[in-house]
XYZ file of C-alpha atoms in Angstrom:
574
model
C -6.500 -4.540 -65.845
C -6.378 -1.815 -63.148
C -6.815 -3.463 -59.797
C -4.524 -1.389 -57.628
C -5.924 1.483 -55.559
C -3.601 3.850 -57.413
C -5.154 2.827 -60.768
C -8.758 3.308 -59.577
C -7.855 6.647 -57.895
C -6.273 7.876 -61.203
C -9.488 7.024 -63.026
C -11.604 8.923 -60.492
C -9.236 11.858 -60.621
C -9.479 11.969 -64.385
C -13.266 11.775 -64.199
C -13.281 14.765 -61.785
C -10.953 16.708 -64.087
C -13.021 16.142 -67.202
C -16.304 16.884 -65.343
C -14.708 20.185 -64.146
C -13.665 21.045 -67.709
C -17.218 20.415 -68.770
C -18.569 22.676 -65.974
C -20.447 19.898 -64.121
C -21.919 20.171 -60.644
C -19.162 21.053 -58.103
C -20.556 18.553 -55.517
C -20.316 15.730 -58.029
C -16.816 16.785 -59.000
C -15.787 16.886 -55.282
C -17.193 13.424 -54.649
C -14.905 11.866 -57.252
C -11.876 13.902 -55.954
C -12.547 12.780 -52.390
C -12.947 9.210 -53.552
C -9.609 9.415 -55.437
C -7.836 10.791 -52.427
C -9.362 8.139 -50.074
C -8.381 5.336 -52.423
C -4.915 6.764 -52.964
C -4.287 6.859 -49.242
C -5.971 3.608 -48.359
C -3.720 0.905 -46.946
C -6.258 -1.843 -47.737
C -6.411 -3.168 -51.360
C -10.006 -2.603 -52.604
C -9.715 -5.410 -55.173
C -8.858 -7.763 -52.370
C -11.760 -6.443 -50.357
C -14.103 -7.149 -53.279
C -12.654 -10.650 -53.607
C -13.544 -11.221 -49.993
C -17.076 -9.887 -50.513
C -16.584 -6.889 -48.292
C -18.902 -3.857 -48.484
C -16.951 -0.930 -49.979
C -19.524 1.555 -48.690
C -18.012 1.223 -45.217
C -15.095 3.217 -46.520
C -15.376 7.028 -45.814
C -16.758 8.934 -48.726
C -17.672 5.868 -50.776
C -21.403 5.546 -51.421
C -23.367 2.983 -53.478
C -22.650 4.739 -56.788
C -18.897 5.020 -56.312
C -18.727 1.450 -54.882
C -20.406 0.224 -58.076
C -17.949 2.080 -60.199
C -15.020 0.625 -58.278
C -16.460 -2.845 -58.823
C -16.891 -2.083 -62.496
C -13.299 -0.976 -62.870
C -11.888 -3.986 -61.067
C -14.060 -6.385 -63.035
C -13.676 -5.118 -66.563
C -10.668 -2.802 -66.435
C -12.364 0.502 -67.300
C -15.175 2.837 -66.296
C -18.115 3.503 -68.578
C -18.472 7.036 -67.325
C -14.827 7.893 -68.130
C -15.311 6.296 -71.592
C -18.300 8.573 -72.218
C -16.361 11.632 -71.092
C -13.544 10.756 -73.447
C -16.034 10.723 -76.341
C -17.494 14.078 -75.272
C -14.181 15.914 -74.962
C -11.012 15.898 -77.237
C -8.916 12.860 -76.563
C -5.789 14.894 -75.976
C -7.176 17.374 -73.511
C -6.293 15.202 -70.503
C -2.634 15.661 -71.490
C -2.871 19.286 -70.593
C -3.486 18.355 -66.987
C -0.055 16.730 -66.805
C 1.621 20.158 -67.080
C 2.456 21.482 -63.561
C 0.349 24.514 -62.720
C -2.365 23.724 -65.286
C -5.477 22.546 -63.390
C -8.908 21.806 -64.722
C -10.152 25.365 -64.340
C -7.305 26.755 -66.539
C -7.745 23.891 -69.029
C -11.449 24.827 -69.243
C -10.586 28.412 -70.032
C -7.834 27.499 -72.489
C -10.097 25.019 -74.297
C -13.239 27.236 -74.458
C -11.542 30.566 -75.159
C -8.455 29.572 -77.194
C -9.459 26.122 -78.550
C -6.349 24.655 -76.978
C -6.593 20.813 -76.991
C -3.010 19.592 -77.054
C 0.183 20.318 -75.267
C 1.661 21.566 -78.602
C -1.179 24.049 -78.999
C -0.686 25.222 -75.431
C 2.979 25.849 -76.081
C 2.227 27.770 -79.236
C -0.385 29.818 -77.441
C 2.077 30.729 -74.655
C 4.912 31.392 -77.124
C 2.706 33.722 -79.206
C 1.491 35.690 -76.152
C -2.190 34.736 -76.537
C -2.685 33.339 -72.989
C -1.893 36.494 -71.052
C -5.133 38.164 -72.346
C -7.333 35.505 -70.712
C -9.074 36.494 -67.399
C -7.088 35.217 -64.368
C -3.882 34.511 -66.343
C -1.559 37.397 -67.189
C 1.934 37.715 -68.411
C 3.667 35.945 -65.495
C 1.330 32.937 -65.621
C 1.929 32.766 -69.388
C 5.685 32.595 -68.855
C 5.301 29.918 -66.127
C 3.246 27.855 -68.521
C 5.813 28.108 -71.270
C 8.510 27.115 -68.941
C 6.428 24.232 -67.487
C 5.748 22.793 -70.956
C 9.421 22.938 -71.888
C 10.404 21.269 -68.563
C 7.713 18.534 -68.983
C 8.949 17.681 -72.435
C 12.463 16.916 -70.996
C 11.315 15.136 -67.828
C 11.323 11.297 -67.592
C 8.214 9.880 -65.939
C 8.577 9.132 -62.274
C 6.142 7.586 -59.790
C 5.476 8.860 -56.244
C 6.899 6.427 -53.675
C 3.486 5.423 -52.295
C 2.121 4.715 -55.760
C 5.160 2.695 -56.800
C 4.731 0.701 -53.521
C 1.461 -0.710 -54.668
C 2.962 -2.209 -57.856
C 6.221 -3.182 -56.249
C 4.839 -5.056 -53.278
C 2.275 -6.917 -55.372
C 4.965 -8.104 -57.791
C 7.315 -8.932 -54.981
C 4.734 -11.182 -53.360
C 4.061 -12.947 -56.711
C 7.761 -13.689 -57.232
C 8.181 -14.880 -53.655
C 5.776 -17.703 -54.457
C 7.937 -19.020 -57.366
C 9.603 -22.434 -56.831
C 13.050 -22.321 -55.091
C 12.917 -18.654 -54.153
C 14.452 -17.801 -50.730
C 14.602 -13.951 -50.811
C 12.975 -11.162 -52.726
C 13.801 -7.460 -52.291
C 12.825 -4.393 -54.222
C 16.163 -2.508 -54.547
C 17.056 0.809 -56.150
C 15.711 4.186 -55.298
C 12.595 2.466 -53.926
C 14.624 0.764 -51.152
C 16.439 4.050 -50.522
C 12.928 5.610 -49.988
C 13.382 8.264 -52.569
C 10.209 10.422 -52.811
C 9.739 9.370 -56.480
C 10.824 6.268 -58.345
C 11.737 6.123 -62.007
C 11.788 2.312 -62.344
C 11.798 -0.683 -60.092
C 14.675 -3.100 -59.512
C 13.717 -6.434 -58.059
C 16.362 -8.869 -56.744
C 15.601 -12.527 -56.191
C 17.712 -15.229 -54.545
C 16.659 -18.675 -55.942
C 18.130 -22.115 -56.600
C 17.071 -21.983 -60.271
C 16.487 -18.794 -62.222
C 14.255 -19.981 -65.073
C 11.016 -20.422 -63.031
C 11.459 -16.948 -61.601
C 12.078 -15.304 -64.953
C 9.037 -17.121 -66.444
C 6.809 -16.111 -63.651
C 8.090 -12.520 -63.953
C 7.364 -12.103 -67.644
C 3.998 -13.870 -67.343
C 2.898 -11.597 -64.508
C -0.700 -10.434 -65.241
C 0.169 -6.697 -65.238
C 3.004 -6.964 -67.803
C 2.250 -4.842 -70.842
C 5.503 -5.250 -72.730
C 8.547 -7.571 -72.426
C 11.677 -5.685 -73.080
C 14.092 -8.556 -72.558
C 14.161 -12.024 -71.024
C 17.426 -13.910 -70.456
C 18.586 -16.718 -68.206
C 19.040 -14.608 -64.987
C 17.577 -11.227 -65.856
C 14.548 -9.697 -67.552
C 12.950 -6.289 -68.063
C 9.248 -5.470 -68.591
C 6.948 -2.568 -68.653
C 3.786 -2.857 -66.540
C 0.422 -1.565 -67.630
C 0.769 1.424 -65.403
C 3.841 2.507 -67.262
C 6.588 1.642 -64.809
C 9.618 -0.354 -66.064
C 10.717 -3.267 -63.795
C 14.077 -4.914 -64.044
C 14.522 -8.382 -62.525
C 17.841 -9.989 -61.513
C 18.102 -13.635 -60.175
C 21.161 -14.636 -58.185
C 22.366 -17.446 -55.919
C 21.922 -16.985 -52.188
C 25.727 -16.715 -51.687
C 25.724 -13.578 -53.834
C 22.496 -11.943 -52.628
C 24.092 -9.451 -50.343
C 26.583 -8.258 -52.947
C 23.840 -7.952 -55.516
C 21.562 -6.113 -53.129
C 24.316 -3.624 -52.324
C 25.058 -3.208 -56.090
C 21.403 -2.746 -57.174
C 20.347 -0.571 -54.234
C 22.849 2.227 -55.080
C 23.094 5.074 -55.302
C 25.611 5.075 -58.069
C 27.837 7.646 -56.396
C 27.768 5.686 -53.093
C 28.690 2.465 -54.810
C 31.585 4.193 -56.643
C 32.926 5.506 -53.358
C 32.741 2.054 -51.732
C 34.476 0.432 -54.740
C 37.319 2.976 -54.460
C 37.854 1.974 -50.816
C 37.929 -1.665 -51.920
C 40.469 -1.003 -54.659
C 42.840 0.653 -52.129
C 42.694 -2.524 -50.108
C 43.407 -4.719 -53.176
C 39.792 -5.881 -53.399
C 37.207 -5.959 -56.130
C 33.414 -5.532 -55.598
C 30.740 -6.480 -58.075
C 27.164 -7.845 -57.972
C 28.500 -11.412 -57.224
C 30.696 -10.648 -54.208
C 33.834 -9.109 -52.802
C 36.984 -10.727 -54.182
C 40.617 -10.814 -53.312
C 42.108 -12.018 -56.619
C 39.895 -14.947 -57.691
C 38.679 -15.766 -54.170
C 35.345 -14.479 -53.031
C 35.616 -13.333 -49.424
C 32.173 -11.791 -48.869
C 28.825 -11.369 -50.551
C 26.127 -13.427 -48.896
C 24.916 -10.460 -46.867
C 25.301 -6.706 -47.203
C 26.892 -6.540 -43.758
C 29.620 -8.866 -45.055
C 30.234 -6.549 -48.099
C 30.704 -3.457 -45.911
C 32.733 -5.273 -43.259
C 35.128 -6.601 -45.985
C 36.113 -3.073 -46.874
C 36.291 -1.855 -43.324
C 32.917 -0.087 -43.118
C 29.989 -0.431 -40.704
C 26.744 -1.426 -42.321
C 25.077 1.578 -43.912
C 21.294 1.669 -44.036
C 19.920 2.061 -47.541
C 18.329 5.468 -46.919
C 21.774 6.924 -46.198
C 23.401 5.718 -49.394
C 23.601 8.966 -51.279
C 27.369 9.777 -50.760
C 26.568 12.683 -48.508
C 29.105 11.912 -45.730
C 27.812 8.493 -44.669
C 30.984 6.644 -45.738
C 33.342 8.739 -43.537
C 30.966 8.149 -40.561
C 30.901 4.358 -41.318
C 34.669 4.333 -41.340
C 34.827 5.925 -37.906
C 31.855 3.999 -36.407
C 29.775 7.147 -35.956
C 26.763 6.512 -38.148
C 23.460 7.797 -36.734
C 21.035 5.222 -35.164
C 18.169 6.020 -37.363
C 14.732 6.542 -36.124
C 12.167 3.622 -36.640
C 8.446 3.601 -36.685
C 8.341 1.737 -33.457
C 9.968 4.780 -31.806
C 6.941 6.970 -32.353
C 4.785 7.506 -29.226
C 2.117 9.536 -30.957
C 1.000 11.737 -33.868
C 0.674 15.571 -33.648
C -1.368 16.364 -36.778
C -4.782 14.766 -37.454
C -8.281 15.784 -38.601
C -11.764 14.515 -37.946
C -15.236 14.891 -39.445
C -15.458 18.334 -37.702
C -13.616 19.717 -40.765
C -12.486 17.735 -43.815
C -11.734 14.402 -42.171
C -13.769 11.173 -42.458
C -13.838 9.756 -38.943
C -15.006 10.850 -35.449
C -12.868 11.836 -32.564
C -13.439 8.430 -30.911
C -12.573 6.494 -34.167
C -9.375 8.411 -34.674
C -8.381 7.998 -30.986
C -9.038 4.147 -31.079
C -7.101 3.840 -34.364
C -4.123 5.636 -32.842
C -4.323 3.579 -29.728
C -4.301 0.378 -31.807
C -0.950 1.406 -33.120
C 0.449 1.603 -29.642
C 0.350 5.361 -29.531
C 0.095 7.202 -26.207
C -1.237 10.421 -27.623
C -2.836 11.952 -30.721
C -3.228 15.630 -31.416
C -6.449 16.697 -33.109
C -5.558 19.720 -35.313
C -8.527 20.733 -37.385
C -8.274 23.523 -40.013
C -9.007 27.051 -38.925
C -11.845 29.175 -40.260
C -9.866 30.740 -43.157
C -9.757 27.390 -44.952
C -13.460 27.473 -45.870
C -13.123 24.633 -48.440
C -12.260 22.357 -45.412
C -15.019 23.842 -43.175
C -12.422 25.253 -40.862
C -13.260 25.927 -37.231
C -14.116 29.365 -35.875
C -13.608 30.034 -32.074
C -16.922 28.804 -31.073
C -16.693 25.499 -32.902
C -13.089 25.060 -31.637
C -14.299 25.500 -28.052
C -17.006 22.953 -28.532
C -14.513 20.473 -29.982
C -12.190 21.055 -26.921
C -15.097 20.183 -24.595
C -15.683 16.968 -26.599
C -12.021 16.050 -26.274
C -12.086 16.601 -22.590
C -15.107 14.366 -22.273
C -13.546 11.598 -24.411
C -10.258 11.834 -22.435
C -12.180 11.225 -19.231
C -13.653 8.025 -20.677
C -10.643 6.497 -22.378
C -7.611 4.725 -20.881
C -4.198 4.437 -22.386
C -4.777 7.207 -25.046
C -4.826 10.978 -24.584
C -6.205 13.324 -27.213
C -4.385 16.643 -27.378
C -6.297 19.793 -28.230
C -4.777 21.551 -31.187
C -5.520 23.469 -34.364
C -3.882 23.710 -37.791
C -4.179 27.466 -37.990
C -3.623 29.364 -41.211
C -0.728 31.810 -41.397
C -2.109 34.879 -43.076
C -0.169 36.879 -45.550
C 0.934 39.405 -42.938
C 2.172 36.657 -40.672
C -0.700 36.860 -38.211
C -2.669 33.731 -37.243
C -6.251 33.023 -38.336
C -7.652 32.723 -34.785
C -7.531 35.112 -31.850
C -5.263 34.544 -28.819
C -8.139 33.668 -26.487
C -9.079 30.799 -28.831
C -5.482 29.584 -29.051
C -4.870 29.826 -25.314
C -7.125 26.916 -24.546
C -5.121 24.515 -26.722
C -2.303 22.109 -25.990
C -0.458 22.918 -29.238
C -0.845 25.245 -32.259
C 0.334 24.070 -35.708
C 0.780 26.988 -38.127
C 0.419 26.353 -41.831
C 0.636 28.201 -45.094
C -2.372 27.501 -47.339
C -2.512 30.568 -49.490
C -0.394 33.121 -51.315
C 2.212 30.613 -52.380
C 3.730 32.958 -55.018
C 5.017 35.655 -52.601
C 8.602 36.657 -53.108
C 11.289 34.816 -51.161
C 11.737 37.737 -48.801
C 7.983 38.208 -48.147
C 7.205 34.536 -47.694
C 10.146 34.089 -45.310
C 9.142 37.166 -43.222
C 5.542 35.986 -43.216
C 6.481 32.670 -41.617
C 9.069 34.179 -39.257
C 6.399 36.616 -37.920
C 4.048 33.721 -37.323
C 6.683 31.738 -35.495
C 7.166 34.663 -33.076
C 3.532 34.333 -31.955
C 3.459 33.322 -28.242
C 1.182 30.365 -28.902
C 2.947 29.017 -31.980
C 4.163 25.431 -31.524
C 5.039 23.914 -34.874
C 5.288 24.794 -38.513
C 3.375 22.330 -40.632
C 4.546 21.074 -44.114
C 7.195 23.870 -44.111
C 7.751 24.253 -47.826
C 4.157 23.788 -49.019
C 5.053 21.492 -51.891
C 2.872 18.768 -53.432
C 5.100 16.270 -55.198
C 4.701 16.557 -58.966
C 1.798 18.907 -58.506
C 3.083 22.045 -56.837
C 6.612 23.297 -56.376
C 7.741 24.465 -52.922
C 7.020 28.132 -52.269
C 10.117 30.286 -52.311
C 11.356 30.512 -48.708
C 14.720 30.742 -46.978
C 14.672 27.467 -45.043
C 18.033 28.195 -43.427
C 16.488 31.244 -41.728
C 13.340 29.298 -40.822
C 15.340 26.479 -39.195
C 17.583 28.804 -37.302
C 14.611 30.925 -36.184
C 12.923 27.734 -34.946
C 16.064 27.006 -32.867
C 16.076 30.439 -31.430
C 12.345 30.537 -30.739
C 12.307 26.966 -29.349
C 9.524 25.770 -31.609
C 9.315 22.698 -33.853
C 9.106 21.779 -37.562
C 6.913 19.139 -39.006
C 7.894 16.329 -41.407
C 4.508 15.734 -42.972
C 4.261 12.055 -43.878
C 1.534 12.355 -46.470
C 2.979 10.785 -49.632
C 1.881 13.811 -51.679
C 3.988 16.047 -49.438
C 6.945 14.334 -47.621
C 7.735 17.827 -46.399
C 10.424 18.537 -44.936
C 12.893 17.549 -47.637
C 15.563 15.163 -46.458
C 18.283 17.750 -46.757
C 16.352 20.142 -44.550
C 15.859 17.368 -41.997
C 19.554 16.936 -41.875
C 20.048 20.711 -41.462
C 17.456 20.853 -38.713
C 19.219 17.970 -36.938
C 22.530 19.796 -37.085
C 20.902 22.908 -35.603
C 19.263 20.958 -32.830
C 15.672 21.701 -34.003
C 13.218 18.807 -33.170
C 11.114 17.406 -36.004
C 7.661 15.930 -35.565
C 6.878 13.110 -37.978
C 3.064 13.458 -38.460
C 0.564 11.669 -40.609
C -1.773 14.643 -41.351
C -4.390 11.891 -41.092
C -7.826 12.630 -42.436
C -9.107 9.084 -41.749
C -8.103 6.091 -39.641
C -6.396 4.580 -42.705
C -4.053 7.509 -43.123
C -1.856 6.539 -40.153
C -0.317 3.941 -42.520
C 1.377 6.816 -44.298
C 3.714 7.273 -41.272
C 6.009 4.643 -42.864
C 6.785 7.038 -45.709
C 7.494 9.849 -43.171
C 9.862 7.524 -41.339
C 11.660 6.778 -44.590
C 12.017 10.482 -45.333
C 13.324 11.067 -41.798
C 15.869 8.314 -42.139
C 17.096 9.819 -45.396
C 17.462 13.041 -43.396
C 19.678 11.266 -40.835
C 17.210 11.656 -38.016
C 17.648 9.651 -34.845
C 15.043 9.000 -32.147
C 16.374 11.854 -30.096
C 15.833 14.272 -33.059
C 12.105 13.549 -33.272
C 9.642 15.308 -31.053
C 6.925 12.651 -31.033
C 9.199 9.820 -29.814
C 8.838 11.466 -26.384
C 6.491 10.276 -23.660
C 3.349 12.414 -23.069
C 4.867 13.880 -20.003
C 8.052 14.932 -21.788
C 6.113 16.130 -24.789
C 3.995 18.372 -22.649
C 7.073 19.849 -21.031
C 8.722 20.655 -24.334
C 5.534 22.190 -25.793
C 5.080 24.287 -22.723
C 8.482 25.859 -23.268
C 7.226 27.228 -26.636
C 4.276 29.095 -25.092
């Protein structure tokens, strides 16, 4: 039964999609979408909150009706409203929404105008040239749909990291309670903090394997048992993710953890080094002949072959082994290194908490500063600020700063970069701010040259401080816009401005490879939550994971600086 936040969020998102296809009230649709987003980003587990008797209506955007539906889903495993919508619409129509670039509005048009109900019918309509005639589509869109359907058919299902975390951590906690268990770790791409996860690998150290295997296959969310042996088992959970379990003795846990964390190419490279030294590495240990010389810890495995310990996020065979051999591995940034957050929203636009509430939440994390960066007026769907409303908020921030101790709110804006590269607000509005975060929120389909020039022109603006979510992607929903990131990074270096690593699990933007490139060019990255509520600061852990995959150290990250040093660096950009 769906009890995880991700499950409930998916149900609400599907309700919103089907209501939109039906042409329901936009405010009703938006309520379900907001609820889905809030639940998807919430660090607290709502099922646990219900078990404790807590009032769900205290959550932003959750009223009595939505709270009742959450309780219904947790209690009986489904939602009566969604059941009714499934009866009113073709059962296969929701499958169309899984095709990238096909949102509810387009599904509505395809369904009503071309009677498209299945992915196969969508493919045939695109192949036969019938889609291009629909209003708002055209020949290019038709070709994109055709290619998206073909790519979707060949793509294995993957789960976003933050979604996989909900299932992984719950199962990990369950196995940790089994008799004789001393260690439990989720390995594989999840441990390497990949942005999406295909399946989960769980490694357990225990005195006896049978109780662990039995607890695993009897876990309440198991939908199908693929195999169950003495020390290993595989299942498919109700959410669709496959989980593989391996149970080992404590003396082999480090070797097994190294083996099952991967990546495959990293492990192959380490094994080759071992072979040259006359050693053999497998999931049970490091051996010289028949004698095991290491394996209880990962550190011992690496040391046995002459390597410094390599953090999991670096294990992609992208140069980390050579640095480990020479003792020059980067000292990767940690979440405790952050001194503040430079991208957050409040109720003034599309956030859910007040200035004071956001400030107190940031202070509770030990932060020294928090930048309030509302959307600008161009983004009407988010009730973006015009110059007058921005000035009023600046006055509110000044007033709050005078009252608070140990926390400073910085005055900022997430200003839209318009198609011609100009900014959405006049200079006299931007001049009163501590920082200006530029963002592309429209015209994602510009050519590579036009998109790049658009951003470069914006970065040259005298008040420009930072480029938000630089590639504009939404993981599994929207591809990055076509932009020359090498030119953007080098322009940021020459201009002296900064790039954001947006920690929202839907974005994780910059890509890890671009983080590494920025580091090499000396461009500072700001790891920001893009928080729209006090709960969203929890997403910073995913941003930290992405930063570590990009080889970033504390010195490479802008918001590891003190407020005084931060102000000095920002001032240099203006």
